[in-house]
Tab-separated table of C-alpha atoms and ligand atoms in Angstrom:
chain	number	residue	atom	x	y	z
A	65	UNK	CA	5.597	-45.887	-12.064
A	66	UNK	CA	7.143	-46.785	-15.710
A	67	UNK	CA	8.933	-43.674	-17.606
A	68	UNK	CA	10.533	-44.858	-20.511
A	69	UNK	CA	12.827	-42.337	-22.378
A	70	UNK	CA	14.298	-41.862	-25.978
A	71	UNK	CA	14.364	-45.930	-26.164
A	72	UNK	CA	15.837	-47.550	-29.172
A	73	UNK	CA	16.622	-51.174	-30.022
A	74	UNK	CA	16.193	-53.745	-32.733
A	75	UNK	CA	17.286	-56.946	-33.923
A	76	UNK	CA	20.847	-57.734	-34.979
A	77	UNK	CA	21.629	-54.208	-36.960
A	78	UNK	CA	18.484	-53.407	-37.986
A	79	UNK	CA	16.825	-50.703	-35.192
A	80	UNK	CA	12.988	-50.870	-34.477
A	81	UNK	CA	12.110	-48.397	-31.845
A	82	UNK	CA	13.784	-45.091	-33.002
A	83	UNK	CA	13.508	-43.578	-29.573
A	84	UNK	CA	9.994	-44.293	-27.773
A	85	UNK	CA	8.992	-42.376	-24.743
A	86	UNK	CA	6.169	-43.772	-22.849
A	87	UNK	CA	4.908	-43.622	-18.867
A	88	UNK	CA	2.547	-45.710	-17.022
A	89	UNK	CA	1.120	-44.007	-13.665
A	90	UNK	CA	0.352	-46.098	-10.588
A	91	UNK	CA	-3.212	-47.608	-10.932
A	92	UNK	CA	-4.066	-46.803	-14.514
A	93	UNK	CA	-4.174	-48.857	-17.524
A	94	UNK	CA	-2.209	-47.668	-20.616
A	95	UNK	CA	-3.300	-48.766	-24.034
A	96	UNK	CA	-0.457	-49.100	-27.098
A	97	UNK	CA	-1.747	-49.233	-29.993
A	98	UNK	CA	-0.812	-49.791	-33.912
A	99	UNK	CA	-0.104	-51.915	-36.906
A	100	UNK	CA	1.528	-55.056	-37.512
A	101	UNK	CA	4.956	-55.021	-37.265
A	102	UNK	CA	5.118	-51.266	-35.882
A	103	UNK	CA	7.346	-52.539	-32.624
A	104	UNK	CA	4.852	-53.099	-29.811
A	105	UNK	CA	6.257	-56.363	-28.877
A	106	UNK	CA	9.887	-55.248	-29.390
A	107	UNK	CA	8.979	-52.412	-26.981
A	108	UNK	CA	7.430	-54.973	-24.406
A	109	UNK	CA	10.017	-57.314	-24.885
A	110	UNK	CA	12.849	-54.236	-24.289
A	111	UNK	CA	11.196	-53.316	-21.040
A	112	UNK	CA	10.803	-57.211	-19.913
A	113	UNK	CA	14.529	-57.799	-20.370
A	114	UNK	CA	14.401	-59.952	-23.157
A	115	UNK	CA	15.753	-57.424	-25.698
A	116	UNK	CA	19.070	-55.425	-25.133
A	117	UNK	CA	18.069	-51.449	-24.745
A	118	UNK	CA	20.518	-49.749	-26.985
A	119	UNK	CA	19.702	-46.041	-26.007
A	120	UNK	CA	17.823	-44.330	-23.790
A	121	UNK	CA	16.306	-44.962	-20.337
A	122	UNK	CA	13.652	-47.005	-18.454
A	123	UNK	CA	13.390	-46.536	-15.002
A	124	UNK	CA	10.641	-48.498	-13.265
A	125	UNK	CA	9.406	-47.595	-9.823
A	126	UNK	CA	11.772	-44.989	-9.567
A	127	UNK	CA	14.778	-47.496	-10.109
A	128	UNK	CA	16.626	-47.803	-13.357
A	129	UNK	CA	16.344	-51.043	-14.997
A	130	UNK	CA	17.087	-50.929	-18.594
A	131	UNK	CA	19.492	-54.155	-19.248
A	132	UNK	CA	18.770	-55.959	-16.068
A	133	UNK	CA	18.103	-59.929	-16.201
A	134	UNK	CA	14.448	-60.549	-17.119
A	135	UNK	CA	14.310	-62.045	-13.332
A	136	UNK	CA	15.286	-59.227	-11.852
A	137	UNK	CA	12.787	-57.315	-13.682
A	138	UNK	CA	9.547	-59.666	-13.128
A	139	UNK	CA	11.232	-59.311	-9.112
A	140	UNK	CA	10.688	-55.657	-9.324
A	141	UNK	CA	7.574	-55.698	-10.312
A	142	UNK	CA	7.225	-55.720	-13.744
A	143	UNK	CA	5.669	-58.651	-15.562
A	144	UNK	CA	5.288	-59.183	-19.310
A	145	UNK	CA	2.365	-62.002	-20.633
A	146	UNK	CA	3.529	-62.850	-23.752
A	147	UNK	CA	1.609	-62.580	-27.118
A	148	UNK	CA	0.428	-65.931	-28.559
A	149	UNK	CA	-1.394	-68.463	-25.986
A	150	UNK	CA	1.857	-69.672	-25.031
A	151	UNK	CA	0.772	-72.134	-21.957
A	152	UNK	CA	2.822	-76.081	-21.035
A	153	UNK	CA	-0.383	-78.043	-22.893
A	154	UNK	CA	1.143	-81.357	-20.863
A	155	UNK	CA	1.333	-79.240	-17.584
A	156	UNK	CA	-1.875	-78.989	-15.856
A	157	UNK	CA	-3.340	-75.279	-15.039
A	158	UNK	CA	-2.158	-75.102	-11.394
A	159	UNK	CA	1.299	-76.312	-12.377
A	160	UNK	CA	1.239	-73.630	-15.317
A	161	UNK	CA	0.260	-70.785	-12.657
A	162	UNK	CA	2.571	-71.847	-10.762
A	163	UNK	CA	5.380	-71.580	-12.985
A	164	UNK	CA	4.277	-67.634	-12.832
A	165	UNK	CA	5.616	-67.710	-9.135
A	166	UNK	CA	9.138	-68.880	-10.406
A	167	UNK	CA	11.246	-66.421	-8.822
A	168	UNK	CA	9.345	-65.874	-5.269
A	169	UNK	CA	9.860	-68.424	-2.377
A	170	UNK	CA	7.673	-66.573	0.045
A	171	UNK	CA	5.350	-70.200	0.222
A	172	UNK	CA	1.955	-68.316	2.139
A	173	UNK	CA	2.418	-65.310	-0.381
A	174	UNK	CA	2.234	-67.688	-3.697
A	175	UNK	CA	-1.035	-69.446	-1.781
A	176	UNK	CA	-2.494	-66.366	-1.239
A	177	UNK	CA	-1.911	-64.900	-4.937
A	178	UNK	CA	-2.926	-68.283	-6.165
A	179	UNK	CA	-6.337	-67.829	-4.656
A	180	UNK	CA	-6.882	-64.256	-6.055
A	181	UNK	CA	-5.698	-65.704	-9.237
A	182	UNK	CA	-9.168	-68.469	-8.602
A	183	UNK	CA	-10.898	-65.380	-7.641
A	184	UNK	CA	-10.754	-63.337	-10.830
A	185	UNK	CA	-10.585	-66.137	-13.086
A	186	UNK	CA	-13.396	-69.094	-11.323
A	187	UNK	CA	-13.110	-70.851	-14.429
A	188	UNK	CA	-9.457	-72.001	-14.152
A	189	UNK	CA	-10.256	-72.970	-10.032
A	190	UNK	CA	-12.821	-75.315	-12.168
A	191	UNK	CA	-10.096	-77.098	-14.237
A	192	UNK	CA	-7.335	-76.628	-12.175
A	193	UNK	CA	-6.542	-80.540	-12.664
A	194	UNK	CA	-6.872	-80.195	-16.140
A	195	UNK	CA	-3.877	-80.137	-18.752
A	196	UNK	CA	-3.944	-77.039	-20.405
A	197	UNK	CA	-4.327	-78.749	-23.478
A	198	UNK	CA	-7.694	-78.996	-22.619
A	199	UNK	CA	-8.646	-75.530	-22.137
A	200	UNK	CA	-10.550	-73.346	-24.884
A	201	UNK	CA	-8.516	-70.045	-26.395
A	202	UNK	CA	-10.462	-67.940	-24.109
A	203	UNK	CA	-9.249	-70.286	-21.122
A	204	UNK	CA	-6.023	-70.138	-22.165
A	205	UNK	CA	-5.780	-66.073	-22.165
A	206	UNK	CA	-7.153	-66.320	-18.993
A	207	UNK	CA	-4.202	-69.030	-17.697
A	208	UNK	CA	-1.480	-66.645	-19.230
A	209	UNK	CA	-2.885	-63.587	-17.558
A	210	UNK	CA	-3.169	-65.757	-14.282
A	211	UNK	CA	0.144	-67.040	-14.272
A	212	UNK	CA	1.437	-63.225	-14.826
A	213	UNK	CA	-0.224	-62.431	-11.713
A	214	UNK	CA	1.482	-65.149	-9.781
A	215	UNK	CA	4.773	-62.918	-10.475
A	216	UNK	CA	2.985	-60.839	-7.894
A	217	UNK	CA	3.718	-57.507	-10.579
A	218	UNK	CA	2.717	-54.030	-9.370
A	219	UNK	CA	2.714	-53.541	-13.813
A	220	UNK	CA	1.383	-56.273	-15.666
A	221	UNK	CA	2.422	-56.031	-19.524
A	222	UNK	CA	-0.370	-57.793	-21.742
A	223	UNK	CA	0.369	-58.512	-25.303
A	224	UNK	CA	-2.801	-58.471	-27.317
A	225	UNK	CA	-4.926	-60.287	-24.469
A	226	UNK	CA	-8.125	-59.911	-27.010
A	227	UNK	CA	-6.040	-61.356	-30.205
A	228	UNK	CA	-8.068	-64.548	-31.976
A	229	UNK	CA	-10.762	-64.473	-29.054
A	230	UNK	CA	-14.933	-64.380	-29.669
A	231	UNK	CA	-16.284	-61.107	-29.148
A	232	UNK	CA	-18.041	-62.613	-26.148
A	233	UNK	CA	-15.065	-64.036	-24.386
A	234	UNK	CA	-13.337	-60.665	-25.537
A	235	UNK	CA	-15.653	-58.873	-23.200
A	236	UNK	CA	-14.859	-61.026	-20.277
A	237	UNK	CA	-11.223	-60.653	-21.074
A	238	UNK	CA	-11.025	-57.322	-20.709
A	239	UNK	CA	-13.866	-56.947	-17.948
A	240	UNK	CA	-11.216	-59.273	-15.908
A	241	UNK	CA	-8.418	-56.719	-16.944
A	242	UNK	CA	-10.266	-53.471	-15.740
A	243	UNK	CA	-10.810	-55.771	-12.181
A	244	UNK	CA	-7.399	-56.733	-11.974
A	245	UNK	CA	-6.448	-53.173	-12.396
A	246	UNK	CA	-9.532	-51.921	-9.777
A	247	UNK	CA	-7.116	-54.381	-7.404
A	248	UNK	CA	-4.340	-52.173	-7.229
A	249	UNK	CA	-2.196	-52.663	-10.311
A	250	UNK	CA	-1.214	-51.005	-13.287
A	251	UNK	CA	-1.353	-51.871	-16.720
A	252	UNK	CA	0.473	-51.939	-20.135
A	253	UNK	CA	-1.533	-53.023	-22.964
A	254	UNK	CA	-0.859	-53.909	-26.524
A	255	UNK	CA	-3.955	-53.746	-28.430
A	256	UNK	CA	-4.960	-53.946	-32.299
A	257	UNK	CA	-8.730	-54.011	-30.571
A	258	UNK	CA	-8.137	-50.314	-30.599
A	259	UNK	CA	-11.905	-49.322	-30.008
A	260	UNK	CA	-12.246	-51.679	-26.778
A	261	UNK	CA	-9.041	-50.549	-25.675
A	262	UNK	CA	-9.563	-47.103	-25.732
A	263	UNK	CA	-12.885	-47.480	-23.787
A	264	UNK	CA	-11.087	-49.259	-21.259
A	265	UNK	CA	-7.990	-47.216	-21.012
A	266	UNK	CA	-7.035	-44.158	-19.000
A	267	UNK	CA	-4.343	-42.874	-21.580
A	268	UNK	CA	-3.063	-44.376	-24.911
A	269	UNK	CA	-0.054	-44.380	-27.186
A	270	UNK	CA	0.248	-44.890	-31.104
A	271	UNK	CA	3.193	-46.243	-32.749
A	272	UNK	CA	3.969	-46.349	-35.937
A	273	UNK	CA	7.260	-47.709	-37.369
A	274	UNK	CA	9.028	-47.765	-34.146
A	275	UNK	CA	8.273	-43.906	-33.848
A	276	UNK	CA	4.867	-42.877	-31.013
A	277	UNK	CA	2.886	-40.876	-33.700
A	278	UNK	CA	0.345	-39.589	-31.095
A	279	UNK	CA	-0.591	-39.912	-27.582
A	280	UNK	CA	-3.364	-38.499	-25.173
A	281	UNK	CA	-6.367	-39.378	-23.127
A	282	UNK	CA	-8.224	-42.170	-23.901
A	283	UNK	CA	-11.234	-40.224	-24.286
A	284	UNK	CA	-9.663	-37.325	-26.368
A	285	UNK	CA	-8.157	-40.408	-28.828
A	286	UNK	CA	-11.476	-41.901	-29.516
A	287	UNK	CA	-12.880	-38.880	-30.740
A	288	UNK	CA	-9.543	-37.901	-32.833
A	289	UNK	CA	-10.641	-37.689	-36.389
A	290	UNK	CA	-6.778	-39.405	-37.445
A	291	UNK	CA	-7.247	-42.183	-34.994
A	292	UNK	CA	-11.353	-42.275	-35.854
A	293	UNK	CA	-10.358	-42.635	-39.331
A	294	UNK	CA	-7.388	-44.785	-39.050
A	295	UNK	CA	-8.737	-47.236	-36.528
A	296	UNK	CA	-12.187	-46.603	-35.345
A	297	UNK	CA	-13.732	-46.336	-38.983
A	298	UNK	CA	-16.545	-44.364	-37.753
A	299	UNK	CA	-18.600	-43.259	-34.355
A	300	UNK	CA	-17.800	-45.247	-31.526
A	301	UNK	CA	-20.456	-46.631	-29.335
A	302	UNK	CA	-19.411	-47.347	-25.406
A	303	UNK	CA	-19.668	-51.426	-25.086
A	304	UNK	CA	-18.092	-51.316	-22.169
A	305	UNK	CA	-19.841	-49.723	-19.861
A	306	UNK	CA	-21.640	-52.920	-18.125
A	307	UNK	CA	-17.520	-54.419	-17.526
A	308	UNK	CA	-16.645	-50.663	-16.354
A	309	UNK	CA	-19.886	-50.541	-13.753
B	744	ADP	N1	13.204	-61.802	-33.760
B	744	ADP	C1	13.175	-60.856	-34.717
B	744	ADP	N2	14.203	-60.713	-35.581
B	744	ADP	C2	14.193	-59.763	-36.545
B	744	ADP	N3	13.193	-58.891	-36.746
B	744	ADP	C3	12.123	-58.992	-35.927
B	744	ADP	C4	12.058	-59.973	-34.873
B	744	ADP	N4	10.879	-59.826	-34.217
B	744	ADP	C5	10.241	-58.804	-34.833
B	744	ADP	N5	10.990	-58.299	-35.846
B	744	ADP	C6	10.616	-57.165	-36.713
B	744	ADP	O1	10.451	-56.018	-35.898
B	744	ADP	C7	9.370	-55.227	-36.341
B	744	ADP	C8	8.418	-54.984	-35.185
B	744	ADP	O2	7.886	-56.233	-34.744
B	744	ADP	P1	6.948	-56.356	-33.493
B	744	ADP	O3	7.496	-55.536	-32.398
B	744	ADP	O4	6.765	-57.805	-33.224
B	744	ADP	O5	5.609	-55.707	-34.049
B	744	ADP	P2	4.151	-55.635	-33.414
B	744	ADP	O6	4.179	-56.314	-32.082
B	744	ADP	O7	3.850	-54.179	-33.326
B	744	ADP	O8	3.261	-56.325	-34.389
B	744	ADP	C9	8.752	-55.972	-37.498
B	744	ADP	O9	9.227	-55.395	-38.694
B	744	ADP	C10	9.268	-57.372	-37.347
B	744	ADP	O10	9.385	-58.009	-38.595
B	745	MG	MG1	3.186	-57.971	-31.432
C-alpha cells in the first residue's frame, strides 16, 4: 500500500533522512520507532506533502506521489494527524471534525464518516457542542484522530497518539487505534511508547539519525535483546491483550 524507497530530505541544507525505506501493507499497522530528534516527523511530514522529497521514491497505492500538494495526498488516501494536540480551541468538536473533511464534497459520504467517527470515539458525540477548549488531553487525541478519519484515508499517519496521555487513557487510545484498523485501514505510527506499540503492531521500524537501524516483526522486535535493552529495559509483559480481544 505505502513503499517508500531510498528517501532523503531535510531542512534548508541540512539532510535528515539519509535514505529511509519503509512499506505499509493493506490492513496492518506499522510501528516507527526511536529517539528524539531521529526524523520520524520529518519522515511523516515528507510522505504528507509538507516537506519537499529530495531523493528517492514514495509511491502510495501503487501511484507515485512524492512532491504532490498535501491535498492531493490526503485525496489519495493518505492522511497524516499531526504530533502535538493541535485542535481550533474556539471551534467546537463537530466544526473541528469537520475541518478533517476539507477536501471531499461528497455531502452523504462526510455524514456517514462523521457517524463512524461518533462510533469509535462516543465521547466526542457527547461534547460535540463543546469548544474544544473544553476537552481533556485524552479528548483532544481522540478529536485529532477523528478529524483524520473524516479525510476518509485508506493510511492514517499518527504522530505519537500516546505522547503526554495517562496510562489509562493511553490504553483507550490505542484500543481505538487497533479498532480503527480492524475497520479496514492501515496504519503508520510514530511511537516513543515503544513497548505498547510493539504489542499492538504487525511490523516495526527503528530509526536512528535519519538512518532505519533495524526492522522486523513486531513480535521478533520485542524479544530483540538491542531493542529489549535499548527500549524495553527488561521482559515485556502483554497489556494489551484485553484492547486486542
Ligand atoms: N523545521 C525544522 N527546521 C530545522 N530542523 C528541524 C526542523 N524540524 C525538525 N528539525 C530537526 O530535524 C531532526 C529530526 O526531527 P524530527 O523529525 O522532528 O524528530 P522526531 O520526530 O524523531 O523526534 C532534529 O534534529 C530536529 O532538530
Ligand atoms: Mg516527532
Amino acid at each position: 500500500m505505502l513503499k517508500v524507497s531510498g528517501l532523503t530530505t531535510g531542512y534548508g541544507k541540512i539532510q535528515i533522512l539519509q535514505g529511509v525505506d519503509l512499506n505499509v501493507s493493506e490492513g496492518q499497522i506499522v510501528a516507527l520507532l526511536g529517539g528524539n530528534g531521529t526524523g520520524k516527523t520529518t519522515l511523516l511530514k515528507a510522505l504528507s506533502g509538507l516537506l519537499p522529497v529530495w531523493d528517492g521514491a514514495i509511491e502510495f497505492d501503487g501511484q507515485p506521489i512524492q512532491n504532490l500538494p498535501p491535498h492531493t495526498i490526503v485525496r489519495a488516501g493518505l492522511t497524516q494527524v499531526t504530533q502535538g494536540k493541535d485542535a481550533y480551541p474556539a471551534m467546537t468538536v463537530e466544526e473541528n471534525l469537520m475541518l478533517g473533511a476539507y477536501t471531499r464534497n461528497n455531502k452523504p459520504a462526510i455524514a456517514n464518516d462523521l457517524e463512524r467517527v461518533y462510533t469509535f470515539f462516543p465521547r466526542l458525540l457527547e461534547r460535540r457542542t463543546q469548544l474544544s477548549a473544553t476537552l481533556s488531553g485524552g479528548e483532544v487525541q481522540m478529536l485529532v484522530i477523528g478529524r483524520g478519519l473524516m479525510a476518509s484515508p485508506k493510511l492514517l499517519m499518527l504522530d505519537e497518539p500516546s505522547s503526554a496521555l495517562a496510562p489509562k487513557v493511553v490504553m483507550d487510545i490505542f484500543s481505538t487505534i487497533n479498532r480503527i484498523r480492524k475497520s479496514g485501514l492501515s496504519i503508520l505510527m510514530v511511537e516513543q511508547n515503544v513497548r505498547m506499540a510493539l504489542l499492538l503492531a504487525d511490523y516495526g521500524y527503528i530509526i536512528r539519525d535519519g538512518v532505519i537501524l533495524l526492522e522486523g516483526e513486531a513480535r521478533d522486535l520485542i524479544s530483540d535483546p538491542n531493542v529489549k535493552a535499548s527500549f524495553l529495559g527488561g521482559t515485556v509483559v502483554d497489556t494489551t491483550r484485553d484492547i486486542k480481544a
